[in-house]
CSV table of C-alpha atoms in Angstrom, one decimal:
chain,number,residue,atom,x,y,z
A,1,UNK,CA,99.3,54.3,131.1
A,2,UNK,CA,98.7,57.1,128.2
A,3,UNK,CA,97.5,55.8,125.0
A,4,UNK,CA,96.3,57.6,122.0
A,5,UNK,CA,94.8,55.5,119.0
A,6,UNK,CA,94.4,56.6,115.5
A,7,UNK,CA,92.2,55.1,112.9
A,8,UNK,CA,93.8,54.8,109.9
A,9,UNK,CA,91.2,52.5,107.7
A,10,UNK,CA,91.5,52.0,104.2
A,11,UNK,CA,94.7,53.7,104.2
A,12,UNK,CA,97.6,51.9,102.1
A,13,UNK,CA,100.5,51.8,103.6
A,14,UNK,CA,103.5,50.9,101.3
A,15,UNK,CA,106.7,49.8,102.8
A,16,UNK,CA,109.9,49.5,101.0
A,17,UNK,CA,111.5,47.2,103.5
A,18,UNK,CA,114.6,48.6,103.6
A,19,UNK,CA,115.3,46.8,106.6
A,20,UNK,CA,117.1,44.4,105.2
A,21,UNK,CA,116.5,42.1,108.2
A,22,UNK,CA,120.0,40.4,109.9
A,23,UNK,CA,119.6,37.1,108.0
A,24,UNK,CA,119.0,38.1,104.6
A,25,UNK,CA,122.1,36.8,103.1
A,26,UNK,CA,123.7,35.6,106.7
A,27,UNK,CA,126.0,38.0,107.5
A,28,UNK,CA,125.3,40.7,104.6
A,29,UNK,CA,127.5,43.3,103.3
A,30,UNK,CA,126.2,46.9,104.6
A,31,UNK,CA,124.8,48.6,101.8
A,32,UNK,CA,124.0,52.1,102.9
A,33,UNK,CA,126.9,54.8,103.8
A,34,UNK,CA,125.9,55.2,107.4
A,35,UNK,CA,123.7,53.8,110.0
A,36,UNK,CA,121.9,55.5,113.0
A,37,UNK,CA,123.6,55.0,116.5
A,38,UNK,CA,121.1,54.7,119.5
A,39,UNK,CA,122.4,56.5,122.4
A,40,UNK,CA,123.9,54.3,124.8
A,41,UNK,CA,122.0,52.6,127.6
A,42,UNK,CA,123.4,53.8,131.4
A,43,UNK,CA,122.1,52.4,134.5
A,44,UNK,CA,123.3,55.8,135.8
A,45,UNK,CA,120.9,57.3,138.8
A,46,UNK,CA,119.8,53.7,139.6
A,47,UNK,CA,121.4,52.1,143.0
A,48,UNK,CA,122.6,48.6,143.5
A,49,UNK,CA,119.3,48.0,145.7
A,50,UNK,CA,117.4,49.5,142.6
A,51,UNK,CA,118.9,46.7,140.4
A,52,UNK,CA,118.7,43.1,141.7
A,53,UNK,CA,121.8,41.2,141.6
A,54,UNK,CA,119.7,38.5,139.8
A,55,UNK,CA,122.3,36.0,138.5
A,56,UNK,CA,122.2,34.9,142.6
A,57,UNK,CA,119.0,35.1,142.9
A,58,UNK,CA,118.3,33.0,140.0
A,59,UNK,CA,115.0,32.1,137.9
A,60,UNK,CA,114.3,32.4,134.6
A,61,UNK,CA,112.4,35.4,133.1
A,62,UNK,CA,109.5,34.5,130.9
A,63,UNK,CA,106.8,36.7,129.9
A,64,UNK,CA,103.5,36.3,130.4
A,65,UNK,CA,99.7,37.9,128.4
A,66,UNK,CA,97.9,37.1,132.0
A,67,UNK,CA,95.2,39.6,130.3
A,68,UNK,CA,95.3,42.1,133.0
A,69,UNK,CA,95.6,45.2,130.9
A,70,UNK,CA,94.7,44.1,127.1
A,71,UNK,CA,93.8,46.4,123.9
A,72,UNK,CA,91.9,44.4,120.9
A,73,UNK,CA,91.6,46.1,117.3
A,74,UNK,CA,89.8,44.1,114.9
A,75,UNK,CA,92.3,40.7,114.6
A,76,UNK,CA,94.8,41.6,117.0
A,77,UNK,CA,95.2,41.3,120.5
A,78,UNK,CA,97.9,43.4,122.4
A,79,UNK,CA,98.3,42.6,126.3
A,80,UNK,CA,99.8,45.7,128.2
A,81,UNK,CA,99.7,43.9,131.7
A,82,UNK,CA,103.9,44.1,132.1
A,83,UNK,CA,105.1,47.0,130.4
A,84,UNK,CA,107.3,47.1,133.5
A,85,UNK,CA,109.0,44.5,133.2
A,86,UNK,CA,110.0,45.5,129.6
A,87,UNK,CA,108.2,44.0,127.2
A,88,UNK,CA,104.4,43.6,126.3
A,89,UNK,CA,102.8,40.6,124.1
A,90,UNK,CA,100.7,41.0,121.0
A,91,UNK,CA,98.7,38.3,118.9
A,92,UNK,CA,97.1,38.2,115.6
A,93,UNK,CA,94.8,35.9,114.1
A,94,UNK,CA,93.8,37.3,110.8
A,95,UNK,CA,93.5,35.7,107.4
A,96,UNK,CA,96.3,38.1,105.8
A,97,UNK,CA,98.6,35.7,107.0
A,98,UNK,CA,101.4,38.3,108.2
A,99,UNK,CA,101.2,41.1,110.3
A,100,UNK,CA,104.2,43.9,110.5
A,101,UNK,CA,104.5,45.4,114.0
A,102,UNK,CA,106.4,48.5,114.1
A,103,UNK,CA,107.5,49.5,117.4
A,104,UNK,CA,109.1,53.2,118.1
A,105,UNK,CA,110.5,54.5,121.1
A,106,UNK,CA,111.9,58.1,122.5
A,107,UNK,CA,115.6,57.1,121.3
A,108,UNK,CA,113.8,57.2,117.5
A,109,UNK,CA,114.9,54.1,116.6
A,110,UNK,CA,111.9,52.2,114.5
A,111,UNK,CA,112.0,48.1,115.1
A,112,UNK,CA,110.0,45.7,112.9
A,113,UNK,CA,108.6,42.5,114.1
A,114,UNK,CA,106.9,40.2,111.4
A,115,UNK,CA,103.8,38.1,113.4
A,116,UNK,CA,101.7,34.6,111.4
A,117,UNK,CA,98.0,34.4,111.7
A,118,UNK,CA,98.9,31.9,114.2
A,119,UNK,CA,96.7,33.5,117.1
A,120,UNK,CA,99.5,33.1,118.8
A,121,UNK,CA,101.2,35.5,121.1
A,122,UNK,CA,104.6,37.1,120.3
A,123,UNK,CA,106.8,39.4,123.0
A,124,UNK,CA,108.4,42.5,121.8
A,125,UNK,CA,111.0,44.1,124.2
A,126,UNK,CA,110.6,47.5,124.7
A,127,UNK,CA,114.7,48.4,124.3
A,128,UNK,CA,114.4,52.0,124.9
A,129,UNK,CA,113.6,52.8,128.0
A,130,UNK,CA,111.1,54.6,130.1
A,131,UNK,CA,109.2,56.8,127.7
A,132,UNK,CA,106.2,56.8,125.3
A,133,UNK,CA,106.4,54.5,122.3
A,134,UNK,CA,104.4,54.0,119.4
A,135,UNK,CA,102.7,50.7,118.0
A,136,UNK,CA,101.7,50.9,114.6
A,137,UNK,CA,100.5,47.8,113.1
A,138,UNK,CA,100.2,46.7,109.5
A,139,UNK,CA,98.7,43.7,107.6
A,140,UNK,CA,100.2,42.6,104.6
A,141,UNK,CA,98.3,42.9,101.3
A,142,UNK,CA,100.3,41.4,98.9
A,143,UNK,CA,104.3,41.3,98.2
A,144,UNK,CA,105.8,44.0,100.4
A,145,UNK,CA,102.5,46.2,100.6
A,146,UNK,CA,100.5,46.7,103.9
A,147,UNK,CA,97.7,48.2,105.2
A,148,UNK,CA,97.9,50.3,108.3
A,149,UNK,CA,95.4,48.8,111.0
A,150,UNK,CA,96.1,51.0,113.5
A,151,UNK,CA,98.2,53.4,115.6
A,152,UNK,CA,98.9,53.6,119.5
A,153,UNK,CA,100.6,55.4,121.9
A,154,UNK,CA,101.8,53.6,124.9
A,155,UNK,CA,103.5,55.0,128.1
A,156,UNK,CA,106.0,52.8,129.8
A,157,UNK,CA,107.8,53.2,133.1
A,158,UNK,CA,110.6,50.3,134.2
A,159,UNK,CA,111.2,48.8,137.0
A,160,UNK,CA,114.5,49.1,136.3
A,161,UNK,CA,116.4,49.3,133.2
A,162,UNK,CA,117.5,46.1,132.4
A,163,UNK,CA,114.8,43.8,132.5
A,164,UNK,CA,114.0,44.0,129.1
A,165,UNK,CA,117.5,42.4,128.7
A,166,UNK,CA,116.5,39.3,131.0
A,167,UNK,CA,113.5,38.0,129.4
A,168,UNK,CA,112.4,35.9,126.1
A,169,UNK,CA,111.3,37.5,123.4
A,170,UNK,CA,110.3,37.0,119.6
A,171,UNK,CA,114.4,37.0,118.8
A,172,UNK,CA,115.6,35.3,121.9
A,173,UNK,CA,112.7,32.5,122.6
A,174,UNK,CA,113.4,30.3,125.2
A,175,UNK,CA,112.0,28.7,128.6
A,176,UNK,CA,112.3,26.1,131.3
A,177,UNK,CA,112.3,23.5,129.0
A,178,UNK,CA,114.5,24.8,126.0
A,179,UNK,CA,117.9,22.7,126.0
A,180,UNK,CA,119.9,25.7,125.7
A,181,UNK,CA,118.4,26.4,129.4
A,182,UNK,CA,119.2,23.2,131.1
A,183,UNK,CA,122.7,23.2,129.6
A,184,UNK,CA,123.3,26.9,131.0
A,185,UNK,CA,122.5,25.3,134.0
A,186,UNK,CA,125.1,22.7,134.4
A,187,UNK,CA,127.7,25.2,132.7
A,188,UNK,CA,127.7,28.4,135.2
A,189,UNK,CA,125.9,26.0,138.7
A,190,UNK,CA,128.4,26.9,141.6
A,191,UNK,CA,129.9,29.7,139.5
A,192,UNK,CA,130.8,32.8,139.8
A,193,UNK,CA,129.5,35.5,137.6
A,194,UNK,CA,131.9,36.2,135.5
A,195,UNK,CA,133.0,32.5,135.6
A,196,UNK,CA,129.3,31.9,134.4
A,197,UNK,CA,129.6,34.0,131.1
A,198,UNK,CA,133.3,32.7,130.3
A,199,UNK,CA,131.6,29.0,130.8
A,200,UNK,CA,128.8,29.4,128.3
A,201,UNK,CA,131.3,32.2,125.9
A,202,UNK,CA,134.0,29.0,125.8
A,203,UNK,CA,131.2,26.2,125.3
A,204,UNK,CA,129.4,28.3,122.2
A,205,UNK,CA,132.5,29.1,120.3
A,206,UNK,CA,134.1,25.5,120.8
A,207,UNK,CA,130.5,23.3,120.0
A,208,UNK,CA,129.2,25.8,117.0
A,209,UNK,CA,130.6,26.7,113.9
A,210,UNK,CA,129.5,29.0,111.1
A,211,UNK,CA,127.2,27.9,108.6
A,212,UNK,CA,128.5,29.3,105.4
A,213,UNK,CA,125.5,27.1,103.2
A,214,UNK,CA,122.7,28.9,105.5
A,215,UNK,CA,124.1,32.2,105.4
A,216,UNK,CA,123.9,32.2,101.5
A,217,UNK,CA,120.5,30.7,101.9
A,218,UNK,CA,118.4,32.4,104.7
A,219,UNK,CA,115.3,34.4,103.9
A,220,UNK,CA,114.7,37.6,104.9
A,221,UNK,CA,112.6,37.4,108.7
A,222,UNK,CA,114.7,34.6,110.1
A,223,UNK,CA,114.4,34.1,113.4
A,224,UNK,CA,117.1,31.9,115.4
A,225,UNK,CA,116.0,28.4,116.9
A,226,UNK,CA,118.3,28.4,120.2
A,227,UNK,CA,117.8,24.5,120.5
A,228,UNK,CA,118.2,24.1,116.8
A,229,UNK,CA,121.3,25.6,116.8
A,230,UNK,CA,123.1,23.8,120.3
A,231,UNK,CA,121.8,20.7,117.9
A,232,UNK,CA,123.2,21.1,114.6
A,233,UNK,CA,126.4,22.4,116.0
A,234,UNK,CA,126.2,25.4,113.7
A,235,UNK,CA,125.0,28.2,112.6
A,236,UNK,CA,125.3,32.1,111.7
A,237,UNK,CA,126.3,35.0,113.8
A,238,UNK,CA,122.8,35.6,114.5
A,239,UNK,CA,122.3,32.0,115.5
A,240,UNK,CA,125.3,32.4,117.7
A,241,UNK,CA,124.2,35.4,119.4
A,242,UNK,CA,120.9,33.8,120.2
A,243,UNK,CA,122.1,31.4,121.8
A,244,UNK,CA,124.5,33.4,123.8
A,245,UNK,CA,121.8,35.6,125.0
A,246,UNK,CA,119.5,32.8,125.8
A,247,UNK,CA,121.8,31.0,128.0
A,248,UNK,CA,123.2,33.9,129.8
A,249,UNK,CA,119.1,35.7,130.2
A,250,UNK,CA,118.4,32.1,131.8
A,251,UNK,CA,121.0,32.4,134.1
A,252,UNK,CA,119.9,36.0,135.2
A,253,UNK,CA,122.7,38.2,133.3
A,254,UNK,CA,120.7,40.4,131.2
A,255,UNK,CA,122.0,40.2,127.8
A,256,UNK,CA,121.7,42.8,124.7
A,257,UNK,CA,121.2,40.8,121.1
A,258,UNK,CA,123.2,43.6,118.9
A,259,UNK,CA,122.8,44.3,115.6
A,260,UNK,CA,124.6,46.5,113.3
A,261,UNK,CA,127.9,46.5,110.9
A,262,UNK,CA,131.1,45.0,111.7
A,263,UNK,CA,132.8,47.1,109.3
A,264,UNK,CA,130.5,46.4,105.8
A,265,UNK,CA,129.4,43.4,107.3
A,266,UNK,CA,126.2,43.3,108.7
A,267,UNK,CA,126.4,41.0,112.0
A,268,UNK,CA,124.6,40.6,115.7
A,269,UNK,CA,127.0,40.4,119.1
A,270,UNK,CA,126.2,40.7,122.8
A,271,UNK,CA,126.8,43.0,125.2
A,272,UNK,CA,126.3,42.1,129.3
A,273,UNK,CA,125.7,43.4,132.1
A,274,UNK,CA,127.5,42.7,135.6
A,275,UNK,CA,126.8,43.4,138.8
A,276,UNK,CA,129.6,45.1,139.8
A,277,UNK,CA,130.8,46.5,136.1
A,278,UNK,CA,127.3,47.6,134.6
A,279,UNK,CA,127.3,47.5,130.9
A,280,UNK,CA,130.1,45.7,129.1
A,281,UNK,CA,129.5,46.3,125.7
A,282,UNK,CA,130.3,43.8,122.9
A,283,UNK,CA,131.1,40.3,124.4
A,284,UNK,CA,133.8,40.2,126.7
A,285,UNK,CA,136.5,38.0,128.6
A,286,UNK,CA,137.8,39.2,132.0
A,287,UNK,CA,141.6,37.8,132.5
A,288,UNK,CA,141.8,39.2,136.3
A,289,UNK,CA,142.9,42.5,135.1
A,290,UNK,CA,141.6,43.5,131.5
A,291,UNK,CA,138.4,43.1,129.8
A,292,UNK,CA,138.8,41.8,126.0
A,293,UNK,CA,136.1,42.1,123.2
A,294,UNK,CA,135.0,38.8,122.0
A,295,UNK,CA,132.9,38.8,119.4
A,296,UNK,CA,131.5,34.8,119.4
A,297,UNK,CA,130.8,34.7,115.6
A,298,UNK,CA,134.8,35.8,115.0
A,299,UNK,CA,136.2,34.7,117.9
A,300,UNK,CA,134.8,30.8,117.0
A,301,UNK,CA,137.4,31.3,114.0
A,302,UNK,CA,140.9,30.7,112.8
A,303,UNK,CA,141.6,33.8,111.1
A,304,UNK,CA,144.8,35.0,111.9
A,305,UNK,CA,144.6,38.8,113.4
A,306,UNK,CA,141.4,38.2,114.6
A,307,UNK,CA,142.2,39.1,118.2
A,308,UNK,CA,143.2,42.2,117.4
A,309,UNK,CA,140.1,43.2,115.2
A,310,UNK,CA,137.2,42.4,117.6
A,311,UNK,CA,138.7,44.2,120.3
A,312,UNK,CA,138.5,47.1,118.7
A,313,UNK,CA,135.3,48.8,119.2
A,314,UNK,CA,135.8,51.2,116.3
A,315,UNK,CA,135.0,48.5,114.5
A,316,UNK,CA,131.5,48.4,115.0
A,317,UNK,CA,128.8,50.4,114.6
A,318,UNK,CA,125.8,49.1,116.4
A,319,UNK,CA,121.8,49.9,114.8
A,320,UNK,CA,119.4,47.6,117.0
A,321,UNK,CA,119.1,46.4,120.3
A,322,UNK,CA,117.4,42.9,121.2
């Protein structure tokens, strides 16, 4: 693996924080005219022996900082061991009390991830790809202003390109023990796969409903509590998506978190991937013949015309991938 590091010290770095993160607001209105598309993912060149069939073979994917490969700057910790597998793990223990990861890859697409001076170790999918991405990390000095600690350059190289859509990360935390887990268990056990995701789609919009209080209370850097949300019985659409994604990942159907604009509304989805179809993008539902859009947030709903809006694709415009 290539890496290039940059000292940047004393250097104030001054973020507007633009990214006006999912949650700020629930399910905000957009606010800016347009928003960059990534390019779509393909699996295109890859053969069926290239990419497991791993809903059969089962297991859930965790990550792991087994400190094989590990680059330490200062308060921060950054474990490089998997970078394969799609993700890598970084940890900060400094007395600034928040650290701002920015992670860029070769589809130009900047993701922030906000880390505590927990020591702790976070995992950060790496979305785009094989390719070089850079890790720029920043502490926070007060209000929204950081200081640059450093800059990296890492090279990554897949396995294969949808791992990064099977494991737990920072937005999609889960494991062995998460109840979200054991109940995607008993839901798709002796299923088919697309019985699998029609089993957890049916049980997530019938058991959770939208939170209208907490989307008009959320703070900006929310991050989703899978378990929280399967016990409360509610939530908002990034709540919903979470859990999704959490229960299908743990049955081995890699799962994309979206998150973009449903029209002005900003809003997460899914998108799967099956063995046989490849990407499916949005949330589906397979009759025997046609595949239908289901958005889980909408679809959970009793607005009339609903049907009709979520299975239109034109309807959203898609900024990050999870």
């Amino acid at each position: 693996m290539s890496r290039r590091r940059k000292r940047l010290s004393g250097i104030l770095f001054l973020f507007a924080l633009v990214f006006c993160f999912l949650c700020t607001g629930g399910c905000g209105h957009k606010s800016v005219s347009s928003v960059q598309k990534p390019e779509e993912k393909s699996t295109r060149g890859k053969t069926e022996e290239e990419i497991p069939d791993y809903y059969h073979k089962g297991g859930c994917f965790l990550p792991k900082a087994d400190g094989k490969k590990t680059e330490d700057y200062e308060d921060i910790r950054m474990d490089l061991s998997h970078t394969d597998q799609g993700y890598f793990m970084i940890a900060y223990s400094g007395k600034a009390g928040k650290l701002l990861v920015r992670l860029e890859g070769e589809d130009g697409i900047a993701y922030r991830y906000y880390l505590s001076g927990d020591g702790k170790y976070n995992a950060l999918p790496l979305t785009a790809g094989d390719g070089k991405y850079t890790v720029t990390a920043c502490e926070n000095i007060g209000e929204d202003r950081y200081a640059v600690i450093f800059s990296e350059e890492i090279s990554v190289k897949l396995e294969n390109p949808i791992l990064p859509f099977l494991y737990s990360n920072q937005y999609v935390r889960f494991n062995e023990k998460t109840e979200a887990v054991k109940l995607a268990g008993k839901l798709t056990k002796g299923k088919t796969e697309l019985e699998a995701v029609q089993e957890v789609y049916n049980y997530v919009i019938r058991n959770i409903s939208y939170d209208n209080e907490k989307a008009e209370s959320v703070q900006s850097g929310y991050l989703p509590d899978v378990d929280e949300t399967l016990a409360s019985g509610k939530g908002i659409c990034f709540d919903y998506a979470a859990l999704m994604t959490a229960m299908l990942r743990s049955c081995g159907i890699p799962t994309r978190l979206d998150i973009g604009y449903a029209t002005d509304i900003y809003h997460a989805w899914i998108s799967i991937y099956l063995d046989e179809k490849g990407w499916v993008d949005h949330i589906i539902q397979f009759d025997g013949k046609d595949w239908t859009l289901m958005d889980p947030t909408f679809a959970s709903g009793d607005s009339d015309g609903i049907e009709e809006y979520i299975t239109d694709p034109s309807n959203y415009d898609l900024e990050y991938i999870h």
